Structure formats: C-alpha cells, structure tokens
mmCIF file of C-alpha atoms and ligand atoms in Angstrom:
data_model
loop_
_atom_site.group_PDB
_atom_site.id
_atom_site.type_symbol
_atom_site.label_atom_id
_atom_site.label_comp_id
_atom_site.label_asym_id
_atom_site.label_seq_id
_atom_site.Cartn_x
_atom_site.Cartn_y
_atom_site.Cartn_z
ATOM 1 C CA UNK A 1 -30.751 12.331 4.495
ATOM 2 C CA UNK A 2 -29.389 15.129 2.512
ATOM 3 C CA UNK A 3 -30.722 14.285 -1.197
ATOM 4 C CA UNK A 4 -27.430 16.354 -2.278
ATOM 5 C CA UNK A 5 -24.904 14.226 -0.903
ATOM 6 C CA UNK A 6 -23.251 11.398 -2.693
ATOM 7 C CA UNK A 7 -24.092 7.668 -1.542
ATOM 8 C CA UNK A 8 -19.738 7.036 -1.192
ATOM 9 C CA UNK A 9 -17.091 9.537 -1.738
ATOM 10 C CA UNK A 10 -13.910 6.937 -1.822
ATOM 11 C CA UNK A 11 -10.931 9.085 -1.080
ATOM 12 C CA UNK A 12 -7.620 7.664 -2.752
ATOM 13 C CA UNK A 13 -7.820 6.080 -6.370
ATOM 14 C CA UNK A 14 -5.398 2.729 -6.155
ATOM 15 C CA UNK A 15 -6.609 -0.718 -6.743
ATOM 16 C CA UNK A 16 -8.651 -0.774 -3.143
ATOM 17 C CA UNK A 17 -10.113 2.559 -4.050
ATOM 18 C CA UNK A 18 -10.892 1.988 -7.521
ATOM 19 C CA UNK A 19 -12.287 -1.532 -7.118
ATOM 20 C CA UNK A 20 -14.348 -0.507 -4.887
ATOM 21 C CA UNK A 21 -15.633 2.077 -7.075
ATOM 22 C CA UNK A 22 -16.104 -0.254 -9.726
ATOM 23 C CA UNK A 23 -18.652 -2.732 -7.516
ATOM 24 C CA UNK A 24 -20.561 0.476 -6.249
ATOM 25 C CA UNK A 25 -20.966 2.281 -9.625
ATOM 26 C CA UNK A 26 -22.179 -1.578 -10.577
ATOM 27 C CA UNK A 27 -24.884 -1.321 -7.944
ATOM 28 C CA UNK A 28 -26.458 2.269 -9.181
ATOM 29 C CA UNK A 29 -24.934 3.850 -6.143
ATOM 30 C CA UNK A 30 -23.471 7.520 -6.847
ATOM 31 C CA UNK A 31 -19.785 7.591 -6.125
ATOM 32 C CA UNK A 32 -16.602 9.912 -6.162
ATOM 33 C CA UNK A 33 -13.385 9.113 -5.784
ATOM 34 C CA UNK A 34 -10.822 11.555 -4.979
ATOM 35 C CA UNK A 35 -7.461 11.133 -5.893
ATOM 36 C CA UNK A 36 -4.090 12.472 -5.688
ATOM 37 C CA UNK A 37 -2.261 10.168 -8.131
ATOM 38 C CA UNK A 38 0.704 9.620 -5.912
ATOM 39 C CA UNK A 39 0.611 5.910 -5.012
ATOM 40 C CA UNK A 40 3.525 3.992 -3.233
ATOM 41 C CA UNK A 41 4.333 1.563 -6.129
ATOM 42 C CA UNK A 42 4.869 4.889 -8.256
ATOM 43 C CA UNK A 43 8.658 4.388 -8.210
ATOM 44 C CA UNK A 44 8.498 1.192 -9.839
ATOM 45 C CA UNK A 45 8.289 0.125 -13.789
ATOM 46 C CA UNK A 46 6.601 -2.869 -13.422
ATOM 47 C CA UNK A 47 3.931 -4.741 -11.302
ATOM 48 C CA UNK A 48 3.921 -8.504 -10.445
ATOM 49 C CA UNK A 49 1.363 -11.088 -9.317
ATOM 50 C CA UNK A 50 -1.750 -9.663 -10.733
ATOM 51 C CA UNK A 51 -3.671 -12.127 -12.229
ATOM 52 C CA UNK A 52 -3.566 -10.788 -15.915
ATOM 53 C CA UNK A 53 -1.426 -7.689 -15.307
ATOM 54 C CA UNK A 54 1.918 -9.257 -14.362
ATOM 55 C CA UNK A 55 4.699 -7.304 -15.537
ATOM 56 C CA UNK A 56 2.448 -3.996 -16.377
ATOM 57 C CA UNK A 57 3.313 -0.701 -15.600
ATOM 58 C CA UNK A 58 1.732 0.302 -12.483
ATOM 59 C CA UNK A 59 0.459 3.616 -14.250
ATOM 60 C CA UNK A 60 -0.980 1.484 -17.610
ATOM 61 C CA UNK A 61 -3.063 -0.561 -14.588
ATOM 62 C CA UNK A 62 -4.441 2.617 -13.243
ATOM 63 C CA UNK A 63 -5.556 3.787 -17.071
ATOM 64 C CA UNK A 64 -7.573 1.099 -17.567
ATOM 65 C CA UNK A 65 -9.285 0.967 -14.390
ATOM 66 C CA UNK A 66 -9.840 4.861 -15.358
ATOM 67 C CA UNK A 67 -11.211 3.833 -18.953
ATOM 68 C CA UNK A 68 -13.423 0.900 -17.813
ATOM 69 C CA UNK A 69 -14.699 3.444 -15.367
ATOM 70 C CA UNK A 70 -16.088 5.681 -18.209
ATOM 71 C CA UNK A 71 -18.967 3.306 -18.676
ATOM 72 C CA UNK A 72 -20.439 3.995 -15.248
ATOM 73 C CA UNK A 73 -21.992 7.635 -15.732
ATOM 74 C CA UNK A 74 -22.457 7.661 -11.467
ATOM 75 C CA UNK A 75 -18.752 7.160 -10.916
ATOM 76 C CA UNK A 76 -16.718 10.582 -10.759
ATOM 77 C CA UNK A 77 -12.617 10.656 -10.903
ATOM 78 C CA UNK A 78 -11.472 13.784 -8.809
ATOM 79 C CA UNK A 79 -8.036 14.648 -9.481
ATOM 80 C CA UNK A 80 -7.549 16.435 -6.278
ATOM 81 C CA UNK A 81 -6.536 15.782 -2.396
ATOM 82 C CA UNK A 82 -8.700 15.567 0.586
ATOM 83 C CA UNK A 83 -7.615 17.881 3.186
ATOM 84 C CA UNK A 84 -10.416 17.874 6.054
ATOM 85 C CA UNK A 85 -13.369 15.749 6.614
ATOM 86 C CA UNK A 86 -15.899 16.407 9.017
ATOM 87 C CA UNK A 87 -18.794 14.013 10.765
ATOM 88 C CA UNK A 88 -22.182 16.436 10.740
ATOM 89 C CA UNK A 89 -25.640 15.227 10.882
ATOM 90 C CA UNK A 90 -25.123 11.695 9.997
ATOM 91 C CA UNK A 91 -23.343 12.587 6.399
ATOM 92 C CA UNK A 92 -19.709 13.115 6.003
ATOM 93 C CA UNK A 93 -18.483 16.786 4.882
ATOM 94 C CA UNK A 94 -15.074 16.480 2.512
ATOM 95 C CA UNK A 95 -12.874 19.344 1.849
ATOM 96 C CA UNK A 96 -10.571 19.201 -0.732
ATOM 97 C CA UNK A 97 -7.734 21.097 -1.938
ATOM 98 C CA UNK A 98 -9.297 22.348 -5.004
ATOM 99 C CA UNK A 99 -11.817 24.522 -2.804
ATOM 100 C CA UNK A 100 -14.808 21.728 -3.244
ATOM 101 C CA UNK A 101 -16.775 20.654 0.003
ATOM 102 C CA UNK A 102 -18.728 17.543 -0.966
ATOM 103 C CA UNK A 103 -21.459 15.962 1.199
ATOM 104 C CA UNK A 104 -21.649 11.557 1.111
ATOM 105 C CA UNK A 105 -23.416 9.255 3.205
ATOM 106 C CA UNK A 106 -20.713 6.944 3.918
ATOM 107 C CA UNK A 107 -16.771 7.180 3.131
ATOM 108 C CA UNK A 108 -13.714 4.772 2.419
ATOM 109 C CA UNK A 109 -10.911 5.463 2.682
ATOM 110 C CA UNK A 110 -7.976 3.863 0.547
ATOM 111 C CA UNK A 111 -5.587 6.220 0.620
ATOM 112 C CA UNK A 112 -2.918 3.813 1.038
ATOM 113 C CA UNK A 113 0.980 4.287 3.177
ATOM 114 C CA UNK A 114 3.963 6.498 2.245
ATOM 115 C CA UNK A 115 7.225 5.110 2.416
ATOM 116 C CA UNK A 116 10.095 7.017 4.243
ATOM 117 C CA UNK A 117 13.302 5.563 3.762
ATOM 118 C CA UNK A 118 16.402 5.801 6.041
ATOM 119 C CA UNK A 119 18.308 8.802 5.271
ATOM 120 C CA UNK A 120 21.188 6.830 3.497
ATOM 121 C CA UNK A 121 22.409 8.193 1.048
ATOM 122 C CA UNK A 122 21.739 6.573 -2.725
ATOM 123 C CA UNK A 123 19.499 4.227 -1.286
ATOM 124 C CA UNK A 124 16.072 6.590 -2.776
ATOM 125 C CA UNK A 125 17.765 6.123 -6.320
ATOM 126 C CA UNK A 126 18.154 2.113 -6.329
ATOM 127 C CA UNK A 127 14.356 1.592 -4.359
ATOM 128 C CA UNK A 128 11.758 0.402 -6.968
ATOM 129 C CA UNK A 129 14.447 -0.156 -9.298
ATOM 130 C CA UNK A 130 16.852 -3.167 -8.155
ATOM 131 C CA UNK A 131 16.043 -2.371 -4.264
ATOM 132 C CA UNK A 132 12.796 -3.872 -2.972
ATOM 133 C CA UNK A 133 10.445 -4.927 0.247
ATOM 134 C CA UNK A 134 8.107 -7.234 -1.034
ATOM 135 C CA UNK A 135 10.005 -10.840 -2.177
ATOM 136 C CA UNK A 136 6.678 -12.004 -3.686
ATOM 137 C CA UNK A 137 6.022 -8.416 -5.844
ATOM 138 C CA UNK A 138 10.256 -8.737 -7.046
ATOM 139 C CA UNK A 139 11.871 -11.918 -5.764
ATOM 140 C CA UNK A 140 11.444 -13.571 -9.309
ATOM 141 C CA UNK A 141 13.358 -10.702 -11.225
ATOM 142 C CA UNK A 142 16.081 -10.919 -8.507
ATOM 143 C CA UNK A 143 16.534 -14.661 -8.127
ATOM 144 C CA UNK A 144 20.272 -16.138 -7.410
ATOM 145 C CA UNK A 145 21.495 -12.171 -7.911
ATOM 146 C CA UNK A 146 24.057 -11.616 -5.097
ATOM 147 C CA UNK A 147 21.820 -9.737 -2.795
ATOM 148 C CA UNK A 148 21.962 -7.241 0.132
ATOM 149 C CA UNK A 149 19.722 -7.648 3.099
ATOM 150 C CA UNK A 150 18.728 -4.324 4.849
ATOM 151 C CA UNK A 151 17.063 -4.570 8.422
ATOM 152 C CA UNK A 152 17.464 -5.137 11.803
ATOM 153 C CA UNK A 153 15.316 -6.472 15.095
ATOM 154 C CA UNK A 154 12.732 -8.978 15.835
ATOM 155 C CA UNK A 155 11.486 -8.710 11.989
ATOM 156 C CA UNK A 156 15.011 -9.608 10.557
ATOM 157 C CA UNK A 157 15.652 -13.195 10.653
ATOM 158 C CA UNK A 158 11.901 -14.395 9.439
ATOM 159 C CA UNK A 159 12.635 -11.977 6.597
ATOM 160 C CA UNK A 160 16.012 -13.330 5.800
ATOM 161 C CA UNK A 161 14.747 -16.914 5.644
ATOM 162 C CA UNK A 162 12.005 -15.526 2.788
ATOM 163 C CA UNK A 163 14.831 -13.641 0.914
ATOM 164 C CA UNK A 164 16.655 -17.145 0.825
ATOM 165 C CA UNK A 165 13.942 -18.832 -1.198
ATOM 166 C CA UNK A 166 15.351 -16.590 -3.676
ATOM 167 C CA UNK A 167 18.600 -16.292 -3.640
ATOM 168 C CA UNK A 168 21.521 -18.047 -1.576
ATOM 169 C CA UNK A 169 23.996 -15.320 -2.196
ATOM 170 C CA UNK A 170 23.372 -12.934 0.700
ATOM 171 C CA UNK A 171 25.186 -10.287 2.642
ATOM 172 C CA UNK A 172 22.859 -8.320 5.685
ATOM 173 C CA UNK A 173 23.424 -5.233 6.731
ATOM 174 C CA UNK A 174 22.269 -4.397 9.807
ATOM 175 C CA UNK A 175 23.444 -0.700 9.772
ATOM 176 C CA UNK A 176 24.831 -1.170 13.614
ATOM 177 C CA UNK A 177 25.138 -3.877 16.369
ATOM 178 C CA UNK A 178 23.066 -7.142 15.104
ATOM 179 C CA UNK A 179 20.052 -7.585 17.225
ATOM 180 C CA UNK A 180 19.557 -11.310 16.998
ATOM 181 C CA UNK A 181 20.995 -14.198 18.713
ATOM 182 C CA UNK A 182 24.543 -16.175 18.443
ATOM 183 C CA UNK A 183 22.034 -19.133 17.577
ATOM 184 C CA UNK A 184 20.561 -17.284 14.728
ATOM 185 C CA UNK A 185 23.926 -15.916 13.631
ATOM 186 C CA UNK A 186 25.559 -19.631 13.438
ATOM 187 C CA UNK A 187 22.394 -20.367 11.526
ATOM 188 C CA UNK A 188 23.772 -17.724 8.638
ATOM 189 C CA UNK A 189 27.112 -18.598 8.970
ATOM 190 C CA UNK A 190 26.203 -22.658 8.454
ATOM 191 C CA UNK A 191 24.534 -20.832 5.397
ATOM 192 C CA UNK A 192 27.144 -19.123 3.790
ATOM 193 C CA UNK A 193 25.174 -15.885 4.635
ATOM 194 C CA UNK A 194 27.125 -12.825 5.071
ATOM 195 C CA UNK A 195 26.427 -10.404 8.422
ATOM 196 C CA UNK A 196 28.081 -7.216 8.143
ATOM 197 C CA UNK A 197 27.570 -4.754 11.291
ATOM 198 C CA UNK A 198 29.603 -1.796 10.400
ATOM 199 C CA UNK A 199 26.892 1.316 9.451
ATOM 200 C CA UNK A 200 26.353 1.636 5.653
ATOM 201 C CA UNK A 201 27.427 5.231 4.507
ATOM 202 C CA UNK A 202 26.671 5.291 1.218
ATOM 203 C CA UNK A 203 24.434 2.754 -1.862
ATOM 204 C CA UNK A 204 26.266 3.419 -5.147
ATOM 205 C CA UNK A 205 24.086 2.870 -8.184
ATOM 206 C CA UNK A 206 23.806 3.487 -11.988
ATOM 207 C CA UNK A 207 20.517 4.618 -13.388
ATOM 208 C CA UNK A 208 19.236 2.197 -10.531
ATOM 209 C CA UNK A 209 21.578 -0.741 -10.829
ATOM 210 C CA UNK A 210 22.688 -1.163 -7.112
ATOM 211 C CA UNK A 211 26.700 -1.798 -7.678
ATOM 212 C CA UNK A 212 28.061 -1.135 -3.851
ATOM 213 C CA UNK A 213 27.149 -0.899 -0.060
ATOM 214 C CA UNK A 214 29.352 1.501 1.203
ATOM 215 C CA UNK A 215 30.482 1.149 4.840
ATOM 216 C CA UNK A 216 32.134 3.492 7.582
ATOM 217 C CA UNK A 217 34.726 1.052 8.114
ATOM 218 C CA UNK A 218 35.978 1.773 4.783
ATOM 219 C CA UNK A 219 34.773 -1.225 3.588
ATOM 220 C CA UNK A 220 33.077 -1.364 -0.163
ATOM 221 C CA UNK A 221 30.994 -4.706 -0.671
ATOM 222 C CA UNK A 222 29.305 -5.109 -4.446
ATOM 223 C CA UNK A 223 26.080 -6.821 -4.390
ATOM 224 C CA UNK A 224 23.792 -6.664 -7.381
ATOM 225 C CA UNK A 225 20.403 -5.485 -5.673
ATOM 226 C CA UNK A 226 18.530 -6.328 -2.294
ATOM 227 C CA UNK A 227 15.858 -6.426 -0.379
ATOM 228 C CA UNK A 228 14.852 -4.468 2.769
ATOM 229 C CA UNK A 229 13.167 -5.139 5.856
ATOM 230 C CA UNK A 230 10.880 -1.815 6.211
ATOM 231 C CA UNK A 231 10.501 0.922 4.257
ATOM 232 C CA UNK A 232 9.494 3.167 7.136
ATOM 233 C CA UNK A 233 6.047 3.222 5.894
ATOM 234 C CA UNK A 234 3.558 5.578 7.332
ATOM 235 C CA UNK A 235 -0.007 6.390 6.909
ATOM 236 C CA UNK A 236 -0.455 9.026 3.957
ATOM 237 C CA UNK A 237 -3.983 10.377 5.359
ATOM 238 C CA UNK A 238 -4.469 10.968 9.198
ATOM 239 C CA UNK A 239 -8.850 11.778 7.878
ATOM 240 C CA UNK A 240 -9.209 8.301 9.829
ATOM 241 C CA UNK A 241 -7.446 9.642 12.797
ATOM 242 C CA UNK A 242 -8.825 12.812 12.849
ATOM 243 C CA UNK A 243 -12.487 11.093 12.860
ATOM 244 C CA UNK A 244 -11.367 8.855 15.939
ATOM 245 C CA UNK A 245 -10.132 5.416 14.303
ATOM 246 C CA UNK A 246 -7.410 4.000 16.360
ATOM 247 C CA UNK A 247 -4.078 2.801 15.377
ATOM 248 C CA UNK A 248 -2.827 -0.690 16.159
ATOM 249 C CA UNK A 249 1.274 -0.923 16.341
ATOM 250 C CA UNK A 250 1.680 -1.374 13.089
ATOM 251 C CA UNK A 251 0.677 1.611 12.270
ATOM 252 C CA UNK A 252 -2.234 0.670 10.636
ATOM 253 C CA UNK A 253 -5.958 1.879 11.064
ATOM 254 C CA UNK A 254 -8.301 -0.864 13.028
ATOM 255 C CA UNK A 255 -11.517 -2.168 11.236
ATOM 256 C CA UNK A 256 -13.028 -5.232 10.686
ATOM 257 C CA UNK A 257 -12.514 -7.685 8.947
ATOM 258 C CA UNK A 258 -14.887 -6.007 5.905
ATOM 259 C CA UNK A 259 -13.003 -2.278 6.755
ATOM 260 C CA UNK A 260 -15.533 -0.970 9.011
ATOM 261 C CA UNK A 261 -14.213 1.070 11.169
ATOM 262 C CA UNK A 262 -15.715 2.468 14.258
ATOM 263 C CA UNK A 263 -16.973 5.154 12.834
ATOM 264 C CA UNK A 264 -20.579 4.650 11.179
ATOM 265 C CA UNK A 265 -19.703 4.331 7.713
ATOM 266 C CA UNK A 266 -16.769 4.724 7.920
ATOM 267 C CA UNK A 267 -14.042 2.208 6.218
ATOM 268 C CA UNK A 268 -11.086 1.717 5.532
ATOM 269 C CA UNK A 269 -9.393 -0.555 2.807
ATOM 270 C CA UNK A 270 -5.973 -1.403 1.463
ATOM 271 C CA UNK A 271 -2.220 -0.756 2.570
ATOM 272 C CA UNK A 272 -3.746 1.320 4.938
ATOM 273 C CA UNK A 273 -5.819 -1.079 6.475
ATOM 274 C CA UNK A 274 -2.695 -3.874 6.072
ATOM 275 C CA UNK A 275 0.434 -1.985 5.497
ATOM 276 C CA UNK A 276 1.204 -4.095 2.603
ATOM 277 C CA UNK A 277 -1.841 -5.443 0.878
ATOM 278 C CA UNK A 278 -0.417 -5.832 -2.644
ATOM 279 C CA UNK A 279 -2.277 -5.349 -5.589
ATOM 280 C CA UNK A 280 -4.359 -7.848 -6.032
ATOM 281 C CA UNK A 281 -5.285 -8.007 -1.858
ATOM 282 C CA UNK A 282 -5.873 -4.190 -2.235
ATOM 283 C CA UNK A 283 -8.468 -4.508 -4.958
ATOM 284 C CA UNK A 284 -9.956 -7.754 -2.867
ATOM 285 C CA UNK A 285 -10.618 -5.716 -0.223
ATOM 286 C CA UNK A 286 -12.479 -2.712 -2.228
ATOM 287 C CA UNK A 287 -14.818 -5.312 -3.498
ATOM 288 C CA UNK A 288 -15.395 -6.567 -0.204
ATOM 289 C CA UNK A 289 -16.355 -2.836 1.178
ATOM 290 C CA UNK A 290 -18.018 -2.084 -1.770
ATOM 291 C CA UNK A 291 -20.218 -5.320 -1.492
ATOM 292 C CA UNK A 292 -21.009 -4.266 2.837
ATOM 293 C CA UNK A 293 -21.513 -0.505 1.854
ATOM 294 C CA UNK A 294 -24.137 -1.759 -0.991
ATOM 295 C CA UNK A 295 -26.281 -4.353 1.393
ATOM 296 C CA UNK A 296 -26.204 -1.119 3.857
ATOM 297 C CA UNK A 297 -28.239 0.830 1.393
ATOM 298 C CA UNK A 298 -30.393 -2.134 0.098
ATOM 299 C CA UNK A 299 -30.954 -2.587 3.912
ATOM 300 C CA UNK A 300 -31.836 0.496 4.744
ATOM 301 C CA UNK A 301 -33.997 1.136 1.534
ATOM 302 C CA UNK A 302 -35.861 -1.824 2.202
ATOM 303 C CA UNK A 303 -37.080 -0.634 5.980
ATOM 304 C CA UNK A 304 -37.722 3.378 4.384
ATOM 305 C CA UNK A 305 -39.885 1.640 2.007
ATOM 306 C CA UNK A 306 -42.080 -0.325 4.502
ATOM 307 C CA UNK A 307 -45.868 0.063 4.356
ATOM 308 C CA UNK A 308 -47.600 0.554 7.308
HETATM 309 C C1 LIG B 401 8.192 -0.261 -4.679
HETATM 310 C C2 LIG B 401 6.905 -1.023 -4.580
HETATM 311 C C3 LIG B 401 6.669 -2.067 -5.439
HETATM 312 C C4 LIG B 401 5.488 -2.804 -5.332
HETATM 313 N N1 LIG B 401 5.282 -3.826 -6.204
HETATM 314 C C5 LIG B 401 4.144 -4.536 -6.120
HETATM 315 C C6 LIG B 401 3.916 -5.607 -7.031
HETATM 316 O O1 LIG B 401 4.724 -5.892 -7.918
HETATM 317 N N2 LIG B 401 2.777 -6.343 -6.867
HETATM 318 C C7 LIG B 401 1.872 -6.058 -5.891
HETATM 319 O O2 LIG B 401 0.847 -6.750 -5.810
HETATM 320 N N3 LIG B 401 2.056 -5.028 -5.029
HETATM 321 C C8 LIG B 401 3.160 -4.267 -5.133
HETATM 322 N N4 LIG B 401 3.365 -3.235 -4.265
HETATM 323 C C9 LIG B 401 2.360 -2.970 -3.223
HETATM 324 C C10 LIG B 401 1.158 -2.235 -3.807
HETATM 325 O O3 LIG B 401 1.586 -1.131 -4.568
HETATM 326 C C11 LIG B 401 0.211 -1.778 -2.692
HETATM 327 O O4 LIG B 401 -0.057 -2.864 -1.802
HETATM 328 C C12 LIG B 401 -1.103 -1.273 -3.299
HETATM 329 O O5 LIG B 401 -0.853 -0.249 -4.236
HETATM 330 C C13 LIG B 401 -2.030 -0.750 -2.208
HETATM 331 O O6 LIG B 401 -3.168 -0.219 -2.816
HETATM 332 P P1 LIG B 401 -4.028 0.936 -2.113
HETATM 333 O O7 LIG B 401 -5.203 1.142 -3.011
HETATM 334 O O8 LIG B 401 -4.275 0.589 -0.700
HETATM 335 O O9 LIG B 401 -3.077 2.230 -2.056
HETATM 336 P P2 LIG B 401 -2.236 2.994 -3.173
HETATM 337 O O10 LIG B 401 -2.057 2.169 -4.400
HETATM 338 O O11 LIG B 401 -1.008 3.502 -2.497
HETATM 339 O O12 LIG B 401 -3.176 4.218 -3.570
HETATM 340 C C14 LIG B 401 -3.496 5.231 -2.650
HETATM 341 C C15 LIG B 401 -3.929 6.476 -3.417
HETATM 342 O O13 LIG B 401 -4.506 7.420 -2.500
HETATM 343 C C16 LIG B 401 -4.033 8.715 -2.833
HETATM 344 N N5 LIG B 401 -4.168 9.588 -1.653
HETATM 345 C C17 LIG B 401 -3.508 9.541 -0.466
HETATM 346 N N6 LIG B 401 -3.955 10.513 0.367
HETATM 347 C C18 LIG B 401 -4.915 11.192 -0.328
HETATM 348 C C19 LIG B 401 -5.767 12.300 -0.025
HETATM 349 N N7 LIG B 401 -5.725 12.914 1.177
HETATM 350 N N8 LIG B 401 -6.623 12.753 -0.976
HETATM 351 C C20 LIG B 401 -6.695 12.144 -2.194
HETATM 352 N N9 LIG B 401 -5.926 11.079 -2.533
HETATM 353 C C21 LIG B 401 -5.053 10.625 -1.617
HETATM 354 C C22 LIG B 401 -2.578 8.463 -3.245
HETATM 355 O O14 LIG B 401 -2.056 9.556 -3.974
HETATM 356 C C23 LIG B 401 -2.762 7.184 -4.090
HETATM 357 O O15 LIG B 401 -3.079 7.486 -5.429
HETATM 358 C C24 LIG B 401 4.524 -2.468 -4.352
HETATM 359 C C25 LIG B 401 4.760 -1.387 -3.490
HETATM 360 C C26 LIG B 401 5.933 -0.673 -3.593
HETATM 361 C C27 LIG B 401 6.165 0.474 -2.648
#
C-alpha cells in the first residue's frame, strides 16, 4: 500500500460523514473529509429529534461537530467538492475542485440527496419554513394548523394517514386527477379531509408563512402550512455510480446493511444510502461504517504482522 495515501477520505461533511469521522479519528486512523457545505436541511432554522440538539440550528450542529473535531490532529476538514474519483491499484484516487488529487485506502461516501421541487411557483419560498416532508422532523411545530397535503400515487394515502396524527384539518392537493381509490376517497370524506384535484398554480407566502394554494380553477384555498409527499430528491454525487454501485428504485445506492457497497471499500452512508435517514439515523450509520472500516484495518494489520 501506498504509505502516502490516507487510511479514509469521507467525502460529504453531514452528520453520517462527520460521525463517522469522529469514530475513525478515535481509532488513530488518518482521515479527510471533504465537504461542500451544502446539505439538504440547509433551508431550515431549526432541527428536531436529536437527542440533545432538538430545536438547534442545523448550521450551530455542524460547528460543533467541526470544534470537537479539532482535538483529533489525524482528522482534516476540506472545504471543497469532489469531482472525480478513480479505482487504481487497490487505493482510491480523489479529485477535487480545488486542484488536489488525494490518494486513501478506503472511501465513504455521505454525500447525502438534493431536493428538486416541482416547478410551482412559491412553493421554494414556504419549503423548510412552514412547508415540510418529514412529519417526525416538523409535525410537532405544525400540530392542529390547517394543513395542505401535497402528493399523489401509491405513496399518498399511507402519508396522509401520518399527517393526520398531527393535524385533523386537512386539504390534499393532488395537482391533477387523484390516483387512489373511491374506497380511499370515502375514507377522507368520513374524515372531514378535503381532496382538491384542480392543478395548483401558484403557493402564496409571507417571509415563509404559507397563506394560499392557488388553483387553475380560480379557486384560492388558505391553509396555514403543509406537508408534502416527495421532494423530488435525487442523489447529489453520482462518484458511487461512476465506480459501479447500483441503484435500487428509490433512487438510492445499494450496500449492506453496514454501507458496504460492492466496491472494495467502498461505502456508502446516510440519505444517500436511505433517502431520508434523519439526523440522528445519519450519524448512526457513520458510526456503524466507521466501526467496519476500523476492524478492516485491525484485521488486516494483524495478518501483515504475522511471524513466520
Ligand atoms: C427541510 C428539511 C428539514 C429536515 N429536518 C430534519 C429534522 O428536523 N430532524 C432530522 O433528524 N432530520 C431532518 N432532515 C433530514 C436530515 O437533514 C438528513 O436526513 C441528514 O442531513 C442526512 O445526513 P447526511 O450526512 O446523509 O447528508 P447531508 O446532511 O445532506 O450532508 C451531505 C454533505 O455532503 C456534501 N456533498 C455532496 N456532494 C459532495 C461532493 N461531491 N464533494 C464534497 N461534498 C459534497 C453536501 O454539500 C453536504 O454538506 C431534514 C431535511 C430537510 C430537507
């Protein structure tokens, strides 16, 4: 093995990324971790359902994950993006936008998904702020608002039933012709739950206060925030691709259930491993790898070191 290389370069400094750093830097391995600084939650103020961090600004997480870090003299924080990585005699080769090419045994990657959100517009302006995905990061804050339900398809009616346990004062919007059944639609109406069918046009907000759906029937309903079915979430980093991990129809990248990925060392952790980990499942996860990726060395150590 090249003596220059790092033992992990973890591209993509979120909780997987970062935890993961933390439990290798703990175990005397050298590690960098690469990061752009653009996670998904970046939109939002605050984060929810992290043991000890609820309510904390995603960014004030981040900072003291980056102080803590200090303490560890063999974990680096690159500011920077990874734009090519190559497989080439055992060790992977990392490019990065900043001109660098950086040599490391094994890799994770935790560079998490990017959301792309239907083209309506005003919707970009209320998401993060009274607009939201995950019931269990934002239900609380939302609880017995009157509420809009964005979605559609085979994904819609489970989702509706969560968004319930919240609040009871829903309208959907299914942004065209309702894909579920008359059963399920006597089911909302027994409910009191709105279905509204005509397209949405427009989301009218102030300083992210949803205030109005806007419809192409002319219609204008006022609901007080919602909650959306997908985000159109997409991987941020095709490296995994590019190296030969699949895809499963999610969209996400297949590994195990420790992030190994077909590739020799090669994992991969997070929302791009599970679309949605969440915080707290993100940072789980990095731990995890970081543990696996540690017994690897101490493995292999052990058998260099073997007397004859
Ligand atoms: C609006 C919103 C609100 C949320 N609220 C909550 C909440 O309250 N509680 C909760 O538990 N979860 C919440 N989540 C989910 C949570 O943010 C994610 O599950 C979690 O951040 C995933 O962590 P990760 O480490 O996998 O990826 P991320 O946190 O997304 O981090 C990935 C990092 O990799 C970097 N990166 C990507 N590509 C490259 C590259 N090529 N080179 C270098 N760096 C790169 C990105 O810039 C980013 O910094 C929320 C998500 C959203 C969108």
């Amino acid at each position: 093995m090249n003596s220059e290389a790092l033992d992990v370069v973890i591209i993509g400094g979120g909780p997987g990324g970062l935890s993961a750093a933390l439990v290798l830097g703990r175990s005397l391995r050298k590690v960098m971790v690469i990061d752009e600084g653009k996670p998904r939650n970046r939109v939002t103020a605050k984060a929810h359902g992290f043991l000890t961090r609820d309510g904390m600004k995603p960014s004030e997480i981040r900072e003291i994950a980056h102080e803590q870090m200090k303490h560890y003299r063999n974990v680096q924080i690159s500011k920077d993006v990874v734009e090519i990585v190559e497989k080439r005699d055992g060790l992977f080769v990392i490019k990065t936008r900043n001109e660098k090419t950086i040599l490391s045994k094994k890799m994770i990657v935790a560079t998490g998904m990017k959301d792309h959100l239907p083209g309506i517009p005003g919707m970009k302006e209320v998401y993060g702020k009274t607009l939201f995905h995950c019931p269990y990061c934002d239900g609380w804050e939302r609880k017995n608002e009157t509420l809009a339900v964005f979605g559609n398809g085979k994904a819609l009616m489970p989702f509706i039933k969560t968004i319930y346990n919240w609040s009871k004062d829903l309208i959907v919007f299914t942004n065209g012709k309702a894909d579920i059944s008359e059963e399920e639609k006597q089911q909302l109406m027994q409910r009191n739950i709105g279905l509204i069918e005509s397209p949405v046009t427009a989301i009218e907000s102030t300083n992210g206060k949803l205030e109005k759906v806007v419809l192409q029937s002319g219609d204008v309903v006022s609901r007080k925030g919602g909650f959306m079915v997908t985000t159109g979430e997409r991987q941020a980093s095709a490296i995994p691709a590019l190296l030969g991990v699949s895809l499963n129809e999610k969209g996400e990248y297949e590994t195990d259930e420790h992030g190994q990925t077909n590739i020799e060392g090669l994992f991969v952790i997070g929302d791009a491993k599970n679309t949605f980990t969440s915080l707290v499942g993100a940072a789980s996860q990095g731990y995890e790898a970081g543990v696996k990726i540690n017994n690897e060395f101490v493995e292999e150590k052990w058998v260099d070191s073997d007397s004859p």
